[in-house]
Coordinates of N, CA, C and O in Angstrom, one line a residue:
X4 N 105.7 118.9 34.8 CA 106.0 118.6 36.5 C 108.0 119.4 36.2 O 108.3 118.0 36.1
X5 N 107.3 119.8 36.8 CA 109.0 119.7 37.5 C 109.2 118.5 38.8 O 108.3 118.8 39.6
X6 N 110.9 118.3 38.9 CA 110.7 117.2 39.9 C 111.1 117.7 41.5 O 110.6 116.3 42.2
X7 N 110.2 118.7 41.3 CA 110.6 119.5 42.6 C 109.1 119.9 43.4 O 108.9 119.9 44.6
X8 N 108.2 119.2 42.6 CA 107.2 120.1 43.3 C 105.7 118.7 42.8 O 105.5 118.1 41.4
X9 N 105.2 118.1 43.6 CA 104.3 117.4 42.9 C 103.1 117.1 44.1 O 103.3 117.6 46.0
X10 N 102.2 116.9 44.0 CA 100.5 116.1 44.6 C 101.1 114.7 44.8 O 101.2 113.3 43.9
X11 N 100.3 113.8 46.4 CA 100.9 112.6 47.2 C 99.9 111.6 47.0 O 98.9 113.0 48.3
X12 N 99.4 110.8 47.4 CA 98.5 110.4 47.6 C 99.5 109.4 49.4 O 98.4 108.4 49.8
X13 N 100.1 109.0 48.9 CA 100.8 108.4 49.8 C 102.4 109.3 50.8 O 102.4 110.5 50.9
X14 N 102.2 108.7 51.9 CA 102.7 110.1 53.6 C 104.3 110.9 52.8 O 104.8 109.8 51.9
X15 N 104.2 112.2 53.0 CA 104.9 112.1 52.5 C 106.6 112.3 53.7 O 106.2 112.8 55.3
X16 N 107.8 112.1 53.3 CA 108.4 112.1 53.7 C 109.2 114.0 53.5 O 110.3 113.8 52.4
X17 N 109.9 114.4 54.8 CA 110.2 115.0 54.6 C 112.1 115.4 54.1 O 112.2 116.5 53.1
X18 N 113.1 114.8 54.3 CA 114.1 113.9 54.2 C 114.6 114.1 52.2 O 115.0 114.5 51.7
X19 N 113.2 113.7 52.3 CA 113.6 113.3 50.5 C 113.2 115.1 49.8 O 113.2 115.6 49.1
X20 N 112.1 115.7 50.5 CA 111.7 116.9 50.3 C 113.3 117.8 50.2 O 113.3 118.6 49.1
X21 N 114.2 117.7 51.2 CA 115.1 118.9 51.9 C 116.3 117.9 51.2 O 117.0 119.5 50.7
X22 N 116.3 117.1 50.7 CA 117.4 116.9 50.1 C 117.1 117.3 48.4 O 118.8 117.7 47.8
X23 N 116.1 117.8 47.5 CA 115.9 118.6 46.2 C 116.4 119.5 45.8 O 116.7 120.1 45.3
X24 N 116.8 120.3 47.0 CA 117.4 122.2 47.3 C 118.0 121.9 48.6 O 119.2 123.0 48.8
X25 N 118.7 120.9 48.8 CA 120.0 120.7 49.1 C 121.5 121.0 48.0 O 121.6 119.8 47.2
X26 N 122.4 121.9 48.5 CA 123.4 122.4 47.4 C 124.6 122.7 48.6 O 124.6 122.9 49.5
X27 N 126.0 122.5 48.1 CA 126.8 123.1 48.7 C 126.7 124.9 48.6 O 127.4 125.3 49.4
X28 N 126.3 125.8 47.9 CA 126.0 127.0 48.1 C 124.8 127.4 48.7 O 125.1 128.9 49.4
X29 N 124.3 126.1 49.8 CA 123.4 126.9 50.4 C 124.0 127.4 51.7 O 124.4 126.1 52.6
X30 N 123.9 128.4 52.9 CA 123.8 128.4 54.0 C 122.8 128.1 54.9 O 123.2 128.0 56.4
X31 N 121.8 128.4 54.3 CA 119.8 128.4 55.0 C 119.1 126.7 54.1 O 119.3 127.0 52.8
X32 N 118.3 126.5 54.9 CA 117.9 126.4 54.4 C 116.2 125.8 55.2 O 116.0 124.9 56.3
X33 N 115.6 126.3 54.6 CA 114.1 126.8 55.6 C 113.1 125.7 55.6 O 112.8 125.6 53.8
X34 N 112.6 124.7 56.2 CA 111.4 124.1 55.8 C 110.3 124.2 57.3 O 110.2 124.6 58.0
X35 N 108.8 124.5 56.1 CA 107.7 124.6 56.6 C 107.2 122.9 56.7 O 107.6 122.3 55.5
X36 N 106.0 122.3 57.7 CA 106.1 121.4 57.7 C 104.5 122.0 57.9 O 104.3 122.3 58.9
X37 N 103.5 121.2 57.2 CA 102.2 121.5 57.3 C 101.4 120.6 57.8 O 101.2 119.5 57.5
X38 N 100.5 120.7 59.1 CA 100.4 119.2 60.2 C 98.7 119.1 60.1 O 98.3 120.3 60.2
X39 N 98.0 118.7 60.4 CA 96.4 118.5 61.2 C 96.1 118.8 62.2 O 96.6 118.0 62.4
X40 N 95.7 119.8 62.7 CA 95.2 119.9 63.7 C 94.3 119.5 64.6 O 93.7 120.0 63.4
X41 N 94.6 118.7 65.8 CA 93.0 118.9 66.1 C 91.8 119.8 66.5 O 90.9 119.2 66.4
X42 N 92.3 121.0 67.1 CA 91.4 121.8 66.8 C 91.4 123.1 65.9 O 92.2 123.8 65.9
X43 N 90.1 123.9 65.3 CA 90.3 124.5 64.9 C 88.8 125.5 65.0 O 87.9 125.2 65.1
X44 N 89.0 126.8 66.0 CA 88.0 127.3 65.3 C 86.9 126.6 66.7 O 85.9 126.6 66.9
X45 N 87.6 126.4 67.6 CA 86.3 125.6 68.6 C 86.7 123.7 68.6 O 86.1 123.2 69.4
X46 N 86.7 123.9 67.2 CA 85.8 122.8 67.5 C 87.0 122.1 66.7 O 88.3 121.4 66.6
X47 N 86.6 120.0 67.1 CA 87.0 119.3 67.4 C 87.6 119.1 66.1 O 86.4 118.0 65.7
X48 N 88.8 118.4 65.6 CA 88.5 117.8 64.3 C 88.7 116.0 64.1 O 90.1 116.3 65.0
X49 N 87.8 115.4 63.7 CA 88.5 113.6 63.5 C 89.6 113.7 62.7 O 90.8 112.8 62.7
X50 N 89.1 114.6 61.9 CA 90.3 114.2 60.3 C 90.1 115.3 59.0 O 88.8 116.0 59.1
X51 N 90.9 114.9 58.1 CA 91.0 115.7 56.6 C 90.4 115.1 55.8 O 91.7 114.2 56.2
X52 N 90.3 115.2 54.9 CA 90.2 115.0 53.5 C 90.3 116.0 52.9 O 90.2 117.1 52.2
X53 N 92.0 115.6 51.4 CA 92.4 115.9 50.3 C 91.9 115.9 49.3 O 92.5 114.6 49.3
X54 N 91.7 116.7 48.3 CA 91.6 116.6 47.2 C 92.5 117.8 46.2 O 92.5 118.8 46.4
X55 N 92.4 116.9 45.1 CA 92.5 117.8 44.3 C 93.4 117.9 42.5 O 92.7 116.8 42.5
X56 N 93.1 118.8 42.0 CA 93.4 118.6 40.8 C 94.4 118.6 40.0 O 95.7 120.0 39.8
X57 N 94.9 117.5 40.2 CA 96.8 116.9 40.7 C 97.2 117.7 39.1 O 98.4 118.2 39.3
X58 N 97.0 117.4 37.8 CA 97.7 118.2 37.2 C 97.7 119.7 37.0 O 99.5 120.2 37.3
X59 N 96.6 120.3 37.9 CA 97.3 122.0 37.5 C 97.7 122.4 38.5 O 98.6 123.0 39.0
X60 N 97.5 121.5 40.0 CA 98.1 121.7 41.1 C 99.1 121.6 41.4 O 100.0 122.4 41.9
X61 N 99.9 120.5 40.3 CA 101.8 120.3 40.5 C 102.0 122.2 39.1 O 102.7 122.0 39.1
X62 N 100.8 121.7 38.5 CA 102.2 122.7 37.9 C 101.8 124.4 38.8 O 102.5 125.3 38.3
X63 N 100.9 124.8 38.9 CA 100.9 125.8 40.1 C 102.1 125.3 41.5 O 102.4 126.4 41.5
X64 N 102.0 124.9 41.6 CA 102.9 124.4 42.1 C 104.4 124.9 41.9 O 105.0 125.6 43.2
X65 N 105.2 124.2 41.2 CA 106.2 124.8 39.7 C 105.7 126.3 39.6 O 106.8 127.1 39.8
X66 N 105.0 126.8 39.8 CA 104.4 127.8 39.1 C 105.5 128.6 40.9 O 105.6 130.2 40.8
X67 N 104.8 128.5 41.4 CA 105.3 129.2 42.8 C 107.2 128.5 43.1 O 106.9 129.8 42.9
X68 N 107.1 128.1 42.4 CA 109.0 128.3 42.3 C 109.1 129.1 41.4 O 110.4 129.3 41.9
X69 N 108.1 129.5 40.7 CA 108.9 130.6 39.8 C 109.3 131.5 40.2 O 109.5 132.5 39.8
X70 N 108.5 132.1 41.0 CA 108.2 133.1 41.4 C 108.2 133.3 42.1 O 109.4 134.3 42.3
X71 N 109.7 132.2 43.3 CA 110.4 132.2 44.2 C 111.8 132.4 43.5 O 112.7 134.0 44.0
X72 N 112.1 132.4 42.3 CA 113.3 131.9 41.5 C 113.3 134.0 41.2 O 114.2 134.4 41.5
X73 N 112.6 134.8 41.2 CA 112.3 135.8 40.3 C 112.1 136.9 41.3 O 113.1 137.3 41.6
X74 N 111.8 136.8 42.3 CA 111.5 137.8 43.8 C 113.1 137.2 44.6 O 113.9 138.3 44.9
X75 N 113.8 135.7 44.6 CA 115.3 135.2 45.6 C 115.7 134.0 44.7 O 115.9 133.9 44.5
X76 N 116.5 135.1 43.2 CA 117.3 134.7 42.2 C 117.6 133.5 42.7 O 119.0 132.7 41.9
X77 N 118.2 133.4 44.3 CA 119.7 132.3 44.1 C 118.8 131.2 45.2 O 119.1 130.3 46.0
X78 N 117.6 131.3 45.2 CA 116.4 130.1 46.0 C 116.2 129.4 45.0 O 116.4 129.3 44.4
X79 N 116.3 127.8 45.8 CA 115.6 127.0 45.9 C 114.4 126.2 46.4 O 115.2 126.0 47.4
X80 N 113.5 125.5 45.0 CA 112.3 125.6 45.8 C 111.8 124.3 45.8 O 112.1 122.8 45.1
X81 N 111.2 123.5 46.6 CA 110.8 121.5 46.5 C 109.5 122.2 48.0 O 109.4 122.7 49.4
X82 N 108.5 121.5 46.3 CA 107.4 121.4 47.3 C 106.4 120.5 46.8 O 106.0 119.8 46.2
X83 N 105.8 119.7 48.2 CA 104.9 118.6 48.2 C 103.8 118.3 49.0 O 104.4 119.2 50.5
X84 N 102.1 118.1 48.2 CA 101.2 118.1 49.3 C 101.0 116.4 49.5 O 100.7 115.9 47.9
X85 N 100.1 116.9 50.2 CA 99.5 115.5 50.2 C 97.9 115.0 50.6 O 97.4 116.0 50.6
X86 N 97.4 114.2 49.6 CA 95.4 114.4 49.2 C 95.7 113.0 49.8 O 96.0 112.1 50.2
X87 N 94.3 112.8 49.6 CA 93.5 111.8 50.8 C 93.0 112.3 52.5 O 92.7 113.3 52.5
X88 N 93.1 110.9 52.5 CA 92.6 110.7 54.3 C 94.0 110.8 55.2 O 94.7 110.3 55.5
X89 N 93.8 112.4 55.6 CA 94.7 112.8 56.8 C 94.2 112.8 58.3 O 93.2 113.2 58.6
X90 N 95.1 111.8 59.0 CA 94.4 112.0 60.5 C 95.0 112.9 61.3 O 96.5 113.9 60.7
X91 N 95.1 113.5 62.5 CA 95.4 114.7 63.3 C 97.1 114.5 63.9 O 97.3 113.2 63.6
X92 N 97.9 115.0 63.0 CA 98.9 115.3 62.9 C 99.6 114.9 62.2 O 100.9 114.8 61.8
X93 N 99.0 113.8 61.1 CA 99.4 113.9 59.8 C 100.4 114.7 58.6 O 99.7 116.4 59.1
X94 N 101.7 115.1 58.4 CA 101.6 116.4 57.1 C 101.2 116.1 56.1 O 100.6 115.4 55.6
X95 N 100.3 117.5 55.8 CA 99.9 117.8 54.6 C 100.7 118.2 53.4 O 100.0 118.4 52.5
X96 N 101.7 119.1 54.0 CA 102.6 120.0 52.9 C 103.9 120.2 53.2 O 104.1 120.4 54.9
X97 N 105.2 120.3 52.9 CA 106.2 120.2 53.3 C 106.7 121.0 52.1 O 107.0 121.1 50.9
X98 N 107.3 122.1 52.4 CA 107.7 123.2 51.7 C 109.6 122.9 52.5 O 109.9 123.3 53.2
X99 N 111.0 123.0 51.0 CA 111.6 123.5 51.3 C 112.2 124.6 51.0 O 111.7 124.4 49.7
X100 N 112.7 125.2 51.3 CA 113.6 126.3 50.1 C 115.7 127.0 50.9 O 115.5 127.0 51.6
X101 N 116.2 126.8 49.7 CA 117.4 127.1 49.9 C 117.7 128.7 49.7 O 117.8 128.4 48.8
X102 N 119.0 129.1 49.8 CA 119.4 130.0 49.7 C 120.5 130.1 50.3 O 121.0 129.3 51.4
X103 N 121.0 130.9 50.2 CA 122.5 131.2 50.3 C 122.6 132.0 52.3 O 123.6 132.0 52.4
X104 N 121.4 132.4 52.3 CA 121.2 133.0 54.0 C 119.9 133.4 54.1 O 119.0 132.7 53.3
X105 N 119.9 133.2 55.0 CA 118.3 132.5 56.2 C 117.6 133.4 55.8 O 116.5 132.9 55.8
X106 N 117.6 134.7 55.7 CA 117.2 135.7 55.9 C 115.7 135.2 54.7 O 114.0 135.2 53.9
X107 N 116.1 135.3 53.4 CA 115.7 134.4 52.0 C 115.1 133.5 52.5 O 113.8 133.6 50.9
X108 N 115.5 132.6 52.4 CA 114.8 131.2 52.9 C 113.3 130.4 53.6 O 112.6 131.0 53.4
X109 N 113.3 132.4 54.6 CA 112.5 132.5 55.6 C 111.3 132.7 55.1 O 110.4 132.6 54.7
X110 N 111.2 134.2 54.3 CA 111.2 134.9 53.6 C 110.6 134.0 52.2 O 108.8 134.3 52.6
X111 N 110.9 133.3 51.1 CA 110.3 132.3 50.7 C 109.4 131.1 51.1 O 108.5 131.3 50.1
X112 N 109.3 130.6 52.0 CA 109.0 129.8 52.6 C 107.5 130.2 52.6 O 106.8 129.5 52.5
X113 N 107.2 131.4 53.9 CA 106.2 132.3 54.4 C 105.2 132.6 52.6 O 104.3 131.9 52.8
X114 N 106.0 133.2 51.8 CA 105.7 132.8 50.3 C 105.6 131.6 49.9 O 104.3 132.0 49.7
X115 N 105.3 130.8 49.8 CA 105.6 129.6 49.2 C 104.0 128.7 49.8 O 103.1 129.0 49.1
X116 N 104.1 129.4 51.1 CA 102.8 128.9 51.4 C 101.7 129.9 51.7 O 100.3 128.9 51.3
X117 N 101.9 130.8 52.0 CA 100.9 131.8 51.5 C 100.2 131.2 49.6 O 98.9 131.2 49.5
X118 N 101.1 132.0 48.9 CA 100.3 131.1 47.4 C 100.0 129.8 47.7 O 98.8 129.7 46.8
X119 N 100.5 129.0 47.8 CA 99.6 128.7 47.9 C 98.2 127.8 48.0 O 96.8 127.7 47.7
X120 N 97.7 128.2 49.0 CA 96.8 128.7 49.7 C 95.6 129.7 48.6 O 94.7 129.2 49.2
X121 N 96.4 130.1 47.7 CA 95.9 131.7 47.2 C 94.9 130.5 46.2 O 95.0 131.0 45.9
X122 N 96.6 130.1 44.4 CA 96.1 129.3 44.0 C 96.2 128.2 43.3 O 96.1 127.8 42.4
X123 N 96.8 127.5 44.2 CA 96.1 126.0 43.6 C 95.0 125.0 44.4 O 94.5 125.9 45.6
X124 N 95.1 124.5 43.1 CA 93.5 123.9 42.7 C 93.1 122.1 43.8 O 93.6 121.1 43.6
X125 N 93.8 122.9 45.3 CA 93.9 121.7 46.2 C 92.4 122.0 47.2 O 92.2 123.5 48.1
X126 N 91.8 121.0 47.5 CA 90.6 121.3 48.7 C 90.1 120.6 49.8 O 91.3 119.2 49.7
X127 N 90.2 121.3 50.7 CA 89.9 119.5 52.2 C 88.4 120.1 53.0 O 88.0 121.1 52.4
X128 N 88.3 118.7 53.4 CA 87.3 118.4 54.1 C 86.8 118.7 55.5 O 88.0 116.8 56.1
X129 N 86.8 118.8 56.3 CA 87.2 119.1 56.9 C 86.1 118.1 58.1 O 84.6 117.7 57.5
X130 N 86.7 116.9 58.7 CA 84.7 116.0 59.7 C 85.0 116.3 61.4 O 86.6 116.0 62.0
X131 N 84.2 116.9 62.0 CA 84.1 117.2 63.6 C 83.4 115.9 63.8 O 83.2 115.2 63.3
X132 N 83.2 116.0 64.6 CA 82.7 115.5 66.2 C 81.1 115.8 65.7 O 80.0 114.8 65.7
X133 N 80.6 116.7 64.8 CA 79.1 116.5 65.5 C 78.7 116.9 63.3 O 77.5 117.5 62.6
X134 N 79.7 116.6 62.5 CA 79.4 117.0 61.1 C 81.1 117.0 59.8 O 82.2 116.7 60.7
X135 N 80.3 117.5 59.1 CA 81.6 117.8 57.9 C 81.8 118.9 56.9 O 79.7 119.4 57.3
X136 N 82.9 119.2 56.2 CA 82.6 120.9 55.7 C 83.4 120.5 54.4 O 84.5 120.5 54.4
X137 N 83.3 120.5 53.3 CA 84.1 121.6 52.3 C 85.0 122.4 52.4 O 83.6 123.5 52.2
X138 N 85.7 123.3 52.4 CA 86.6 124.3 52.6 C 86.2 124.1 51.2 O 87.6 123.5 50.4
X139 N 85.6 125.7 51.2 CA 85.8 126.4 49.3 C 87.4 126.2 49.1 O 87.7 126.3 47.2
X140 N 87.7 127.3 49.7 CA 89.6 127.4 49.4 C 90.7 127.5 50.4 O 90.2 127.4 51.5
X141 N 92.0 127.0 50.5 CA 92.6 126.9 51.9 C 93.3 127.9 52.4 O 92.9 128.3 54.0
X142 N 92.6 128.8 51.6 CA 92.7 130.7 52.6 C 90.9 130.5 53.6 O 90.7 130.9 54.0
X143 N 89.8 129.9 53.9 CA 89.2 129.7 54.1 C 88.1 130.9 53.2 O 87.5 131.3 54.5
X144 N 88.0 131.7 52.2 CA 87.6 132.4 52.1 C 86.6 132.4 51.9 O 85.7 134.1 51.3
X145 N 86.5 131.2 50.6 CA 85.3 131.7 50.3 C 84.2 129.8 50.2 O 85.2 129.1 50.7
X146 N 83.4 130.2 50.7 CA 82.2 129.4 51.1 C 82.3 127.9 50.0 O 82.5 127.8 49.5
X147 N 82.0 126.9 51.0 CA 82.5 125.2 50.2 C 81.1 124.6 50.3 O 80.3 125.0 50.6
X148 N 81.6 123.4 49.9 CA 80.0 123.4 49.5 C 80.4 122.6 51.3 O 80.0 121.3 51.8
X149 N 78.5 122.1 52.0 CA 78.4 122.1 53.0 C 77.4 120.6 53.0 O 77.4 120.1 51.9
X150 N 77.9 119.9 53.9 CA 78.6 118.7 53.8 C 77.0 117.7 55.0 O 77.1 118.7 55.6
X151 N 77.4 116.7 55.5 CA 75.9 116.5 56.6 C 76.3 116.8 57.7 O 78.0 117.3 57.9
X152 N 75.7 117.3 58.0 CA 75.3 117.8 59.7 C 76.4 119.3 60.4 O 76.7 119.8 60.8
X153 N 76.3 120.1 58.9 CA 77.5 121.2 59.2 C 76.3 121.7 59.4 O 75.4 122.5 59.3
X154 N 76.8 123.1 60.5 CA 75.7 124.0 60.6 C 75.7 125.0 60.0 O 74.9 126.1 60.1
X155 N 77.3 125.2 58.5 CA 77.3 126.5 58.8 C 76.6 127.0 57.4 O 76.4 127.4 56.2
X156 N 75.5 125.9 57.2 CA 74.8 125.9 55.8 C 74.2 127.7 54.8 O 73.6 128.2 56.1

């Protein structure tokens, strides 16, 4: 696993991720910080649980970094994703991308979060006031495992 890509059960520190891509020839560092929101599709979320196949997830995060390097050769990328129980407003993912110019850093950061949702084996369980549900994939295109009190079974 590359040092710039990891899964953690500890709170993520934004500056640690940013420091990995800070360099003298970067005129832009774009950060994306994904947090746990309270309401999703009108349902009040109490908290989320993330699980990952850690070894594979870290390899896939690194793969995304390589894809970014192919598309934006001057980019440097770092990605950290948290697992475990996350409360409302907790940070779930931090992506930092540095490039000489801002447009590339914006595009590469957006690319990274979309690819994470597509290919990285990380699952979330949403806990609501009236039940819970495992999400099948982070893009929410695949049905997850129904959980206690889940009305969408």
